[in-house]
Short mmCIF file of C-alpha atoms in Angstrom, two decimals:
data_model
loop_
_atom_site.label_atom_id
_atom_site.label_comp_id
_atom_site.label_asym_id
_atom_site.label_seq_id
_atom_site.Cartn_x
_atom_site.Cartn_y
_atom_site.Cartn_z
CA MET A 1 0.00 0.00 0.00
CA ALA A 2 1.73 3.11 -1.29
CA THR A 3 1.34 6.82 -0.57
CA TYR A 4 1.16 9.42 -3.33
CA TYR A 5 0.94 13.21 -3.45
CA VAL A 6 -0.60 15.96 -5.58
CA LYS A 7 0.24 19.67 -5.47
CA PRO A 8 -0.55 22.52 -7.88
CA ALA A 9 1.63 22.92 -10.95
CA SER A 10 2.44 26.44 -9.72
CA GLN A 11 4.04 24.79 -6.68
CA GLY A 12 6.05 22.29 -8.71
CA GLY A 13 3.49 19.56 -9.26
CA ASN A 14 4.19 17.59 -12.43
CA ASN A 15 2.40 14.54 -13.80
CA SER A 16 5.70 13.33 -15.29
CA LEU A 17 7.17 12.87 -11.80
CA ALA A 18 6.86 9.78 -9.59
CA GLY A 19 4.23 11.22 -7.25
CA THR A 20 5.67 9.27 -4.32
CA SER A 21 6.77 12.24 -2.18
CA PRO A 22 5.77 15.88 -1.70
CA SER A 23 8.81 16.94 -3.73
CA THR A 24 7.84 14.67 -6.66
CA ALA A 25 4.08 15.28 -6.41
CA TRP A 26 1.78 15.06 -9.41
CA ALA A 27 -0.05 18.16 -10.61
CA THR A 28 -3.63 16.93 -11.06
CA VAL A 29 -6.08 14.75 -9.21
CA ALA A 30 -7.37 13.57 -12.58
CA TYR A 31 -4.00 12.03 -13.39
CA ALA A 32 -3.62 10.54 -9.90
CA LEU A 33 -6.94 8.69 -10.22
CA SER A 34 -6.31 7.48 -13.77
CA SER A 35 -5.01 4.10 -14.86
CA SER A 36 -1.76 5.77 -15.99
CA SER A 37 -0.58 6.80 -12.53
CA GLY A 38 -0.13 3.47 -10.72
CA PHE A 39 -2.35 4.56 -7.82
CA THR A 40 -4.32 1.47 -6.85
CA SER A 41 -6.39 -0.39 -4.25
CA GLY A 42 -5.38 0.38 -0.65
CA ASP A 43 -3.18 3.34 -1.57
CA THR A 44 -3.43 6.84 -0.09
CA LEU A 45 -3.34 10.11 -2.00
CA TYR A 46 -2.63 13.40 -0.20
CA ILE A 47 -3.66 16.62 -1.94
CA ALA A 48 -2.03 19.94 -1.06
CA PRO A 49 -4.05 23.15 -0.65
CA GLY A 50 -5.01 24.73 -3.95
CA VAL A 51 -7.56 24.82 -6.75
CA TYR A 52 -7.71 21.78 -9.01
CA THR A 53 -9.83 22.54 -12.07
CA ASP A 54 -10.68 19.42 -13.99
CA THR A 55 -13.17 16.73 -14.84
CA ILE A 56 -12.03 13.50 -13.20
CA ASN A 57 -12.70 10.11 -14.73
CA ILE A 58 -11.61 7.50 -12.18
CA THR A 59 -10.03 4.64 -14.12
CA ILE A 60 -7.76 3.06 -11.52
CA PRO A 61 -8.26 -0.71 -11.00
CA ASN A 62 -11.39 -1.43 -8.96
CA PRO A 63 -10.33 -1.17 -5.30
CA THR A 64 -10.99 -4.13 -3.02
CA VAL A 65 -10.04 -2.36 0.24
CA GLU A 66 -10.38 1.22 1.46
CA THR A 67 -8.52 3.60 -0.83
CA ASN A 68 -8.01 7.13 0.47
CA ILE A 69 -8.13 10.47 -1.34
CA ILE A 70 -7.32 12.99 1.37
CA GLY A 71 -7.21 16.76 1.18
CA ASP A 72 -4.50 18.27 3.39
CA PRO A 73 -5.72 21.81 4.21
CA THR A 74 -3.38 22.10 7.22
CA CYS A 75 -0.31 21.14 5.15
CA ALA A 76 0.62 18.30 7.50
CA GLN A 77 2.23 16.52 4.55
CA PHE A 78 3.51 19.55 2.60
CA SER A 79 6.17 21.75 4.21
CA GLY A 80 6.47 25.31 2.95
CA PHE A 81 2.80 25.54 1.93
CA THR A 82 0.24 27.96 3.31
CA ALA A 83 -2.74 26.29 4.92
CA GLY A 84 -5.96 26.59 2.94
CA PRO A 85 -8.79 24.67 1.33
CA VAL A 86 -8.32 21.80 -1.10
CA ILE A 87 -10.74 22.66 -3.90
CA ILE A 88 -11.75 20.33 -6.72
CA THR A 89 -13.88 22.14 -9.25
CA ASN A 90 -15.13 22.36 -12.81
CA TYR A 91 -15.11 26.15 -12.63
CA ASN A 92 -12.18 27.96 -14.19
CA ALA A 93 -8.97 28.31 -12.17
CA SER A 94 -9.97 31.69 -10.72
CA LEU A 95 -13.40 30.30 -9.68
CA SER A 96 -15.01 33.19 -11.56
CA GLY A 97 -16.84 31.29 -14.31
CA SER A 98 -17.35 28.08 -16.21
CA GLY A 99 -14.37 25.86 -16.91
CA TYR A 100 -15.40 22.33 -17.85
CA THR A 101 -18.87 21.11 -18.82
CA GLY A 102 -18.44 17.44 -17.87
CA ASN A 103 -19.08 15.77 -14.52
CA ILE A 104 -16.66 16.86 -11.85
CA ILE A 105 -16.13 13.15 -11.03
CA THR A 106 -17.21 10.06 -12.97
CA ALA A 107 -16.58 6.52 -11.75
CA THR A 108 -17.98 3.13 -12.76
CA THR A 109 -17.49 0.05 -10.57
CA LYS A 110 -14.95 1.70 -8.30
CA ASN A 111 -15.49 0.52 -4.73
CA TYR A 112 -14.06 1.50 -1.34
CA LEU A 113 -13.12 5.06 -2.33
CA HIS A 114 -12.84 7.36 0.67
CA PHE A 115 -12.74 11.12 0.04
CA GLN A 116 -11.77 13.34 2.98
CA ASN A 117 -11.29 17.08 3.68
CA ILE A 118 -12.13 18.26 0.15
CA LEU A 119 -14.25 21.20 -1.01
CA PHE A 120 -16.07 20.42 -4.25
CA LYS A 121 -17.21 23.57 -6.09
CA ILE A 122 -19.60 22.48 -8.82
CA ASP A 123 -20.41 24.72 -11.77
CA ASN A 124 -22.37 22.22 -13.87
CA ASN A 125 -23.14 18.53 -13.66
CA ARG A 126 -22.25 16.45 -10.65
CA LEU A 127 -20.34 13.59 -9.02
CA VAL A 128 -21.53 10.35 -10.63
CA PHE A 129 -20.73 6.93 -9.18
CA THR A 130 -22.28 4.06 -11.14
CA THR A 131 -22.38 0.53 -9.67
CA CYS A 132 -20.05 1.57 -6.86
CA THR A 133 -20.13 0.27 -3.27
CA TYR A 134 -18.59 1.25 0.08
CA LEU A 135 -18.10 4.85 -1.04
CA LYS A 136 -17.21 7.25 1.78
CA PHE A 137 -17.13 11.02 2.14
CA THR A 138 -15.78 12.46 5.40
CA LYS A 139 -15.57 16.17 6.26
CA CYS A 140 -16.19 17.22 2.66
CA SER A 141 -18.18 20.22 1.41
CA PHE A 142 -20.16 20.45 -1.82
CA ILE A 143 -21.29 23.79 -3.22
CA ALA A 144 -23.38 23.70 -6.39
CA ARG A 145 -23.88 26.82 -8.51
CA HIS A 146 -27.01 25.52 -10.24
CA LYS A 147 -30.05 23.60 -9.04
CA ASN A 148 -30.73 21.58 -12.18
CA ASN A 149 -28.54 18.60 -11.22
CA ASP A 150 -28.14 16.41 -8.15
CA ILE A 151 -24.80 16.81 -6.37
CA ILE A 152 -23.96 13.11 -5.90
CA THR A 153 -25.65 10.27 -7.77
CA LEU A 154 -24.75 6.75 -6.70
CA THR A 155 -25.97 3.31 -7.75
CA SER A 156 -24.93 -0.18 -6.72
CA PRO A 157 -24.69 -3.35 -8.84
CA ALA A 158 -27.58 -5.82 -9.08
CA SER A 159 -28.41 -7.58 -5.79
CA THR A 160 -25.68 -5.62 -4.01
CA ALA A 161 -25.94 -3.12 -1.16
CA VAL A 162 -24.70 0.43 -1.62
CA ASN A 163 -23.12 0.64 1.86
CA ALA A 164 -22.18 4.31 1.43
CA THR A 165 -21.08 6.44 4.38
CA ILE A 166 -21.50 10.23 4.50
CA THR A 167 -20.01 11.75 7.65
CA ARG A 168 -19.69 15.40 8.75
CA CYS A 169 -20.31 16.76 5.26
CA VAL A 170 -22.00 19.97 4.07
CA PHE A 171 -24.14 20.18 0.91
CA VAL A 172 -25.25 23.53 -0.53
CA GLY A 173 -27.67 23.88 -3.45
CA GLY A 174 -28.20 21.37 -6.23
CA ASN A 175 -31.45 19.62 -7.09
CA GLN A 176 -31.11 16.67 -4.70
CA SER A 177 -27.98 16.67 -2.58
CA LEU A 178 -27.79 12.88 -2.61
CA ASN A 179 -29.53 10.57 -5.06
CA ILE A 180 -28.74 6.99 -4.05
CA THR A 181 -30.28 3.95 -5.74
CA GLY A 182 -29.88 0.53 -4.13
CA GLN A 183 -31.09 -2.93 -5.02
CA SER A 184 -33.76 -3.60 -2.36
CA VAL A 185 -31.38 -5.59 -0.18
CA ALA A 186 -30.26 -5.00 3.40
CA ASP A 187 -27.97 -1.98 3.23
CA GLY A 188 -25.52 -0.36 5.64
CA THR A 189 -25.68 3.11 4.11
CA SER A 190 -25.41 5.87 6.72
CA ILE A 191 -25.58 9.67 6.69
CA VAL A 192 -24.24 11.10 9.95
CA ASP A 193 -23.73 14.65 11.29
CA SER A 194 -24.18 16.24 7.86
CA ILE A 195 -25.87 19.50 6.82
CA PHE A 196 -28.03 20.09 3.73
CA ILE A 197 -28.66 23.71 2.75
CA ASN A 198 -31.24 24.88 0.21
CA PRO A 199 -31.53 22.00 -2.27
CA ALA A 200 -34.18 22.61 -4.95
CA ASN A 201 -35.85 19.27 -4.25
CA THR A 202 -34.74 16.98 -1.42
CA ALA A 203 -31.65 16.62 0.72
CA ALA A 204 -31.34 12.87 0.25
CA PHE A 205 -33.38 10.64 -2.07
CA LEU A 206 -32.80 7.00 -1.18
CA HIS A 207 -34.42 4.59 -3.62
CA ASN A 208 -34.47 0.85 -2.81
CA VAL A 209 -31.97 1.39 0.01
CA GLN A 210 -32.98 -0.73 3.00
CA VAL A 211 -31.24 1.06 5.88
#
């Protein structure tokens, strides 16, 4: 189980580097979570403070154990950095207007992903997890500019529980903050100590999730 690092290109991040230390950190989360990087099941990714503008298609091998994507706003892992938020967004780099039109994150059959300490600023579209299980978000914030899309959509495979865990998260805007579709089987999905502010429709729509 390896540890990898991402920091902004302006701070020396480079996708051509090894990514295995803060000094050789990659520049984009999109590259880190792609099949090209070598990041895999059970690994940990630390992300330095900064704005990461991208659309992320997660193509790493399907994890079989918890795999951590951790924002580091206090710079515990990155010496010489100023503490600040870790922002993943499809706005432009200055957060002043549209950047990318695709989903901020797309993943299909990627289990056991655990996102922590990340601020997602969503211009258009959403975070889409298709046939994914054991997804976790801890101490993350989601701010949606528009109310025409759900913030997170999540489905599980046939006859399989979702078993998602949302803990100490904040959701602002969107149509439905969470849209989770299960398979009418016993399910361990939990939403704990989280805040939902001003969704257009509902905070959490759980369909066929037996919790």
